[in-house]
Coordinates of C-alpha atoms in Angstrom, one line a residue:
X167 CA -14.2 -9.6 5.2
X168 CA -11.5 -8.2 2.8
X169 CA -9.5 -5.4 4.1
X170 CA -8.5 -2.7 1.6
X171 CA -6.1 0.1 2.2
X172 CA -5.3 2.7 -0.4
X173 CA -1.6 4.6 0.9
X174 CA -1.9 7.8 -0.9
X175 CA 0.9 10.7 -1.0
X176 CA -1.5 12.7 1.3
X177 CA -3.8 10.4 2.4
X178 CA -5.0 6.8 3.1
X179 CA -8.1 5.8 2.3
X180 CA -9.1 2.2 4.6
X181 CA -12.5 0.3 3.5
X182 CA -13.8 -3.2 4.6
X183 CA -15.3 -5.1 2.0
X184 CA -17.9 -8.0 2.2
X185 CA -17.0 -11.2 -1.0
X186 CA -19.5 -9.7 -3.2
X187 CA -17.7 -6.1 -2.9
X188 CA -20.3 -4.2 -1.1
X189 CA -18.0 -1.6 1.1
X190 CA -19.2 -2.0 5.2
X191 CA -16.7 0.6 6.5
X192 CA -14.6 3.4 5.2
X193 CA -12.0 5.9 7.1
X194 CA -9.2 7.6 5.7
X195 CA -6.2 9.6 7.9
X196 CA -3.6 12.2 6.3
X197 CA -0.3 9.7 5.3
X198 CA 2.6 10.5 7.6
X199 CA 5.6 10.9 5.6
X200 CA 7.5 8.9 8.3
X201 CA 7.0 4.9 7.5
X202 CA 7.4 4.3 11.1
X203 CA 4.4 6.5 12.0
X204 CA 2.2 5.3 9.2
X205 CA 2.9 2.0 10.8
X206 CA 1.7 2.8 13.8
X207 CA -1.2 4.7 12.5
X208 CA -2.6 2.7 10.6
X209 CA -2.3 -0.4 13.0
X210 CA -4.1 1.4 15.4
X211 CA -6.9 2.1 12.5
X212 CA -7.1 -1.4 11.8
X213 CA -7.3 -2.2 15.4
X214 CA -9.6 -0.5 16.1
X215 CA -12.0 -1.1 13.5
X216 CA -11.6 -4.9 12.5
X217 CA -9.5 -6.6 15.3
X218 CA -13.6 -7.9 16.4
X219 CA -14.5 -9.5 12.6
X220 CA -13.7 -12.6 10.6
X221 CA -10.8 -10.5 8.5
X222 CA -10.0 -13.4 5.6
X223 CA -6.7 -10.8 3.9
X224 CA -5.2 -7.6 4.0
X225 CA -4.8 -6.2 0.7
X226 CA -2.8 -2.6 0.1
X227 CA -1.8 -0.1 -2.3
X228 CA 1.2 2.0 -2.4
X229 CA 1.9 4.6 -4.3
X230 CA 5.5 3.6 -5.1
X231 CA 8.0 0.6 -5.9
X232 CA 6.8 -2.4 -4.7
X233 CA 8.5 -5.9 -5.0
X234 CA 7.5 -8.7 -2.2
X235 CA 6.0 -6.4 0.2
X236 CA 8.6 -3.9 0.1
X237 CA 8.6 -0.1 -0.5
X238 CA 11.7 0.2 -2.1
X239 CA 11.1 3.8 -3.4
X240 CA 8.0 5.9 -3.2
X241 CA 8.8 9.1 -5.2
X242 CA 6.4 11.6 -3.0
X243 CA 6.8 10.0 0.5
X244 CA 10.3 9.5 -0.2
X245 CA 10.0 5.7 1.5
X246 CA 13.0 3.6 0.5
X247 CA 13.5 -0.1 1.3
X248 CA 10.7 -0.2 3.7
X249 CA 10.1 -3.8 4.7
X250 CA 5.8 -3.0 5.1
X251 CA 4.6 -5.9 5.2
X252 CA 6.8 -7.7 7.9
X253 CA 6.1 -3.9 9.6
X254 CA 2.5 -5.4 9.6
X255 CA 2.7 -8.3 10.3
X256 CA 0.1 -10.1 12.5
X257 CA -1.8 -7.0 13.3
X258 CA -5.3 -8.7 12.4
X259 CA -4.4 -12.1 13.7
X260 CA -3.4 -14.2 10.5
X261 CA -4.5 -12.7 8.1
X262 CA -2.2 -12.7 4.8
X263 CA -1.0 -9.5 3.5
X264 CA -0.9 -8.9 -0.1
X265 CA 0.7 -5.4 -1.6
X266 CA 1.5 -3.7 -4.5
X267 CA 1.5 -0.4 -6.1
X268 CA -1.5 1.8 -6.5
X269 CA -1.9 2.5 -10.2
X270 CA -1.7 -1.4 -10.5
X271 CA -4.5 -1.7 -8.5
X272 CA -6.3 1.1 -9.7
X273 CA -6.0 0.0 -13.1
X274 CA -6.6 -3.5 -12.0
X275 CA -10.3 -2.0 -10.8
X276 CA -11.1 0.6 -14.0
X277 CA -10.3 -2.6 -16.5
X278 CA -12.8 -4.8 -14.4
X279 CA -15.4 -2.9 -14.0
X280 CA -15.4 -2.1 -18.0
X281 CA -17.4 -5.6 -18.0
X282 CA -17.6 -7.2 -21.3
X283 CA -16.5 -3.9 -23.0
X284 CA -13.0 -4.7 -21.6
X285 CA -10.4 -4.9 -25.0
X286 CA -7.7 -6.7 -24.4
X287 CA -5.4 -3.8 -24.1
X288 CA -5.8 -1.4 -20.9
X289 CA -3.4 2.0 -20.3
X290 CA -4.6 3.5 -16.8
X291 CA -3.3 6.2 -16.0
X292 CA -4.3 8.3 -12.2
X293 CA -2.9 11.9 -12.1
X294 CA -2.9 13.1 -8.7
X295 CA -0.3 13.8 -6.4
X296 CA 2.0 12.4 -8.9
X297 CA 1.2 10.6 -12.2
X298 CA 0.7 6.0 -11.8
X299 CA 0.1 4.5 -14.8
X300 CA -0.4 0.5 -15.3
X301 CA -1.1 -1.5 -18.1
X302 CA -4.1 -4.1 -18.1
X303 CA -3.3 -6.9 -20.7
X304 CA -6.9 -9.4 -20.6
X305 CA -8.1 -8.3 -17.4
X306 CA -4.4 -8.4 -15.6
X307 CA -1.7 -6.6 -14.4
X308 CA 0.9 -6.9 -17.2
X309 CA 3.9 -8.7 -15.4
X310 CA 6.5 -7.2 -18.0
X311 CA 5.4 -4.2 -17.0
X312 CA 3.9 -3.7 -13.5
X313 CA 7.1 -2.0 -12.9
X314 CA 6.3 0.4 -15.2
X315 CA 6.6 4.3 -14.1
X316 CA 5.1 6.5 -16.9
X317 CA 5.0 9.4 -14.2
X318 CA 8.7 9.6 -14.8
X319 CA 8.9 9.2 -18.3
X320 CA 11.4 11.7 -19.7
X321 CA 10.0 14.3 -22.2
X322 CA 10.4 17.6 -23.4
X323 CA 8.2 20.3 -22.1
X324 CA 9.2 24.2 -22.4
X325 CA 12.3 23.5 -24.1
X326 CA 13.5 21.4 -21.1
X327 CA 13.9 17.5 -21.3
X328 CA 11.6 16.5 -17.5
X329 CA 10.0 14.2 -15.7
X330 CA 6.1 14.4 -17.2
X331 CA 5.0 14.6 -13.6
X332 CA 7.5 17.3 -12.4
X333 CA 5.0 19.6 -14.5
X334 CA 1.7 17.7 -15.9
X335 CA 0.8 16.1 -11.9
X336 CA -2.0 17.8 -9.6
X337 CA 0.9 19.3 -7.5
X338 CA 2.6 20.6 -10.3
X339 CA -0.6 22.0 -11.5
X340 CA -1.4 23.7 -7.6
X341 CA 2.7 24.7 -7.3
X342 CA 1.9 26.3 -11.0
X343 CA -1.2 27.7 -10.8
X344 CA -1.7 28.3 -7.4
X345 CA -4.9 27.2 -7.2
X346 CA -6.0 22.9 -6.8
X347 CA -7.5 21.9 -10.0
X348 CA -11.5 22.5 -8.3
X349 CA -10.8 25.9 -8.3
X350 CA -9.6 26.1 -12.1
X351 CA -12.6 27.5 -14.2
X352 CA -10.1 29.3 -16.7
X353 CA -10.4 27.5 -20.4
X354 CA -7.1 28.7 -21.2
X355 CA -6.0 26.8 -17.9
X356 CA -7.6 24.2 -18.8
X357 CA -6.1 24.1 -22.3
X358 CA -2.2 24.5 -20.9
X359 CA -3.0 21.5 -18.4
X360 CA -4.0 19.6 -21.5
X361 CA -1.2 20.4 -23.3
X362 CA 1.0 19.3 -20.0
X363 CA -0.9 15.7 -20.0
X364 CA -0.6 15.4 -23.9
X365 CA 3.6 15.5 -23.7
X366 CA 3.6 11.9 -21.4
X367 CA 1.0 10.7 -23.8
X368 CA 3.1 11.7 -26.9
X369 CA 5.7 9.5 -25.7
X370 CA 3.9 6.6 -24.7
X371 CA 1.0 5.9 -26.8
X372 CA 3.7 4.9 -30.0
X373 CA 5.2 2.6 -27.5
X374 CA 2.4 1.1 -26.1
X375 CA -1.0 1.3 -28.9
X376 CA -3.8 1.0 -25.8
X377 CA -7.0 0.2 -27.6
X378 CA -8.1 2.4 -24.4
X379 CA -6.6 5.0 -21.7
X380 CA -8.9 5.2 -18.3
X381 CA -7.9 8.6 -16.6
X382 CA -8.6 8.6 -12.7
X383 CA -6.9 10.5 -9.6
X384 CA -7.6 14.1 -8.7
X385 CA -6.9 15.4 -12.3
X386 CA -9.0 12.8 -13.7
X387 CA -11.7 14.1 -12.0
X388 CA -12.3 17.3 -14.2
X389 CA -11.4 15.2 -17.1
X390 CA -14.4 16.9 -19.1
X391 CA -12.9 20.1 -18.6
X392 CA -9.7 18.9 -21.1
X393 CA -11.2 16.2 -23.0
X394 CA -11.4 18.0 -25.8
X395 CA -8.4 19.7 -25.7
X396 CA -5.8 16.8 -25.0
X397 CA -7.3 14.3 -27.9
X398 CA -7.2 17.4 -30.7
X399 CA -3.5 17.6 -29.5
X400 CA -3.0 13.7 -29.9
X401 CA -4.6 13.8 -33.1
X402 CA -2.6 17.0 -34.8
X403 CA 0.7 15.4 -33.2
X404 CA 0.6 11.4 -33.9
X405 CA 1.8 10.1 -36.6
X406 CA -1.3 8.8 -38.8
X407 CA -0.6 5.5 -38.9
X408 CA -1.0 5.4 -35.2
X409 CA -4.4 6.2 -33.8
X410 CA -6.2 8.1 -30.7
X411 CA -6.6 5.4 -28.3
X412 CA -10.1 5.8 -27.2
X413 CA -9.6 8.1 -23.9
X414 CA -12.1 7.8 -21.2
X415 CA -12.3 9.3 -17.4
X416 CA -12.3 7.0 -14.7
X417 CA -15.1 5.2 -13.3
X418 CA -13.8 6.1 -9.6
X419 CA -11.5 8.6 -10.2
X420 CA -10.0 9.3 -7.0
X421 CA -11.4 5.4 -5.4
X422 CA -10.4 3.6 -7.9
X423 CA -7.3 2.0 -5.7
X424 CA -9.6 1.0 -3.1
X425 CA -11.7 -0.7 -5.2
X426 CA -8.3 -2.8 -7.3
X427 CA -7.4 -3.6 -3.4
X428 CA -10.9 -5.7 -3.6
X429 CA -10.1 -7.5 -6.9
X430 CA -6.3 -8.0 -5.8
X431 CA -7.4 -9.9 -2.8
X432 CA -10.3 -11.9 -4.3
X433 CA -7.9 -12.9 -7.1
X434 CA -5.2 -13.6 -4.2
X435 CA -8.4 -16.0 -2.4
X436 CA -9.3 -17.4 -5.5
X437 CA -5.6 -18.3 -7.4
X438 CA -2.8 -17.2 -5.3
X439 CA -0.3 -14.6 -6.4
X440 CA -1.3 -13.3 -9.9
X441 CA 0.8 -9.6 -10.0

């Protein structure tokens, strides 16, 4: 049994998952914004639901800084230098924890489960709460840049150099809007959110040349509703020697954590460390 938890920055998602990733249980609880109380929650969750199976690793996402188990800064839960794995530590007997940051993981999942019709160069991006991004380089986490935090890229929007996620992020969007991006039916909307998303993009596509970027979270979700919009941006902005990346919506937009947890720990099982 592989024991997956997804620590959003409003809720955590926990799923058990059999070797051959079949999901056997799932729960989810709103995040405390205290570390000690998600502790304590989410001990008692995985008490109470696993303490009585054959739990081989505990694998987690956070959406924040990670670096040897360690949330040294998590922008929305404001968590800094929180030692979460020795927090953890030996509540499922002895079974190893592995953790790292969401949009790692989520783009660890979205670049797997493109199959055979995974290029060799990945940008996921998950736009949610805040904005993840990772970069899958042949089926990995890239290690240069699993640090990476294109949510708080620096760019220009309205005249003002920001942080892309400050105004392009689901709670920018609801803070914005006033209304969570289900209830947006608006075209216009839709066409200002795109134009929001395009800015990070703008910056980071030159950089970077994906051959492919997977959007997933909340805002990826409604992707359909900007497709359009967002690549004829990219395409009247970029220079023409660089192209559109192909831009797709996730496979498991707002699951797609859960699901890297899986492939984080069978890689852990199967190699050791790899990100």
């Amino acid at each position: 049994m592989i024991v997956a938890v997804d620590t959003g920055g409003t809720k955590t998602l926990v799923a058990g998952f059999k070797k051959d990733g079949s999901v056997t249980t799932q729960m989810q609880f709103p995040t405390p914004v205290d570390p000690n109380e998600y502790v304590s929650v989410l001990k008692q969750v995985l008490q109470d639901n696993f303490s009585d199976q054959d739990v081989e690793i505990i694998s987690i996402g956070v959406a924040g800084i990670i670096q040897d188990g360690v949330a040294v800064w998590c922008n929305n839960l404001k968590w800094e230098n929180f030692d979460l794995k020795s927090a953890l530590s030996g509540v499922l007997g002895s079974a190893p924890i592995i953790i790292d940051n969401d949009a790692n993981l989520g783009g660890l999942s979205e670049a797997r489960h493109l199959g055979d019709k995974m290029p060799e160069s990945v940008f996921y991006v998950t736009i949610g709460t805040g904005i993840g991004s990772a970069v899958i380089t042949n089926g990995r986490v890239d290690t240069a840049l699993r640090m990476s935090e294109a949510g708080r890229s620096l760019v220009e929007y309205n005249g003002d150099v920001r942080e892309w996620e400050s105004f392009a992020s689901g709670k920018a969007i609801r803070r914005d809007f006033g209304k969570y991006a289900r209830e947006i039916d608006d075209p216009n909307t839709w066409r200002e959110i795109a134009n929001r998303i395009s800015r990070g993009f703008l910056a980071l596509i030159p950089a970077l040349q994906p051959t492919i970027i997977i959007v997933g979270g909340g805002i990826g979700t409604h992707f359909n509703k900007y497709k359009d919009d967002l690549i004829t941006i990219l395409t009247e902005s970029l220079p023409p020697h660089i192209p559109v990346p192909n831009i797709v919506r996730a496979k498991y937009p707002e699951h797609a954590v859960i699901h890297g947890c899986y492939f984080y720990a069978i890689d852990y099982l199967s190699t050791g460390p790899t990100i």
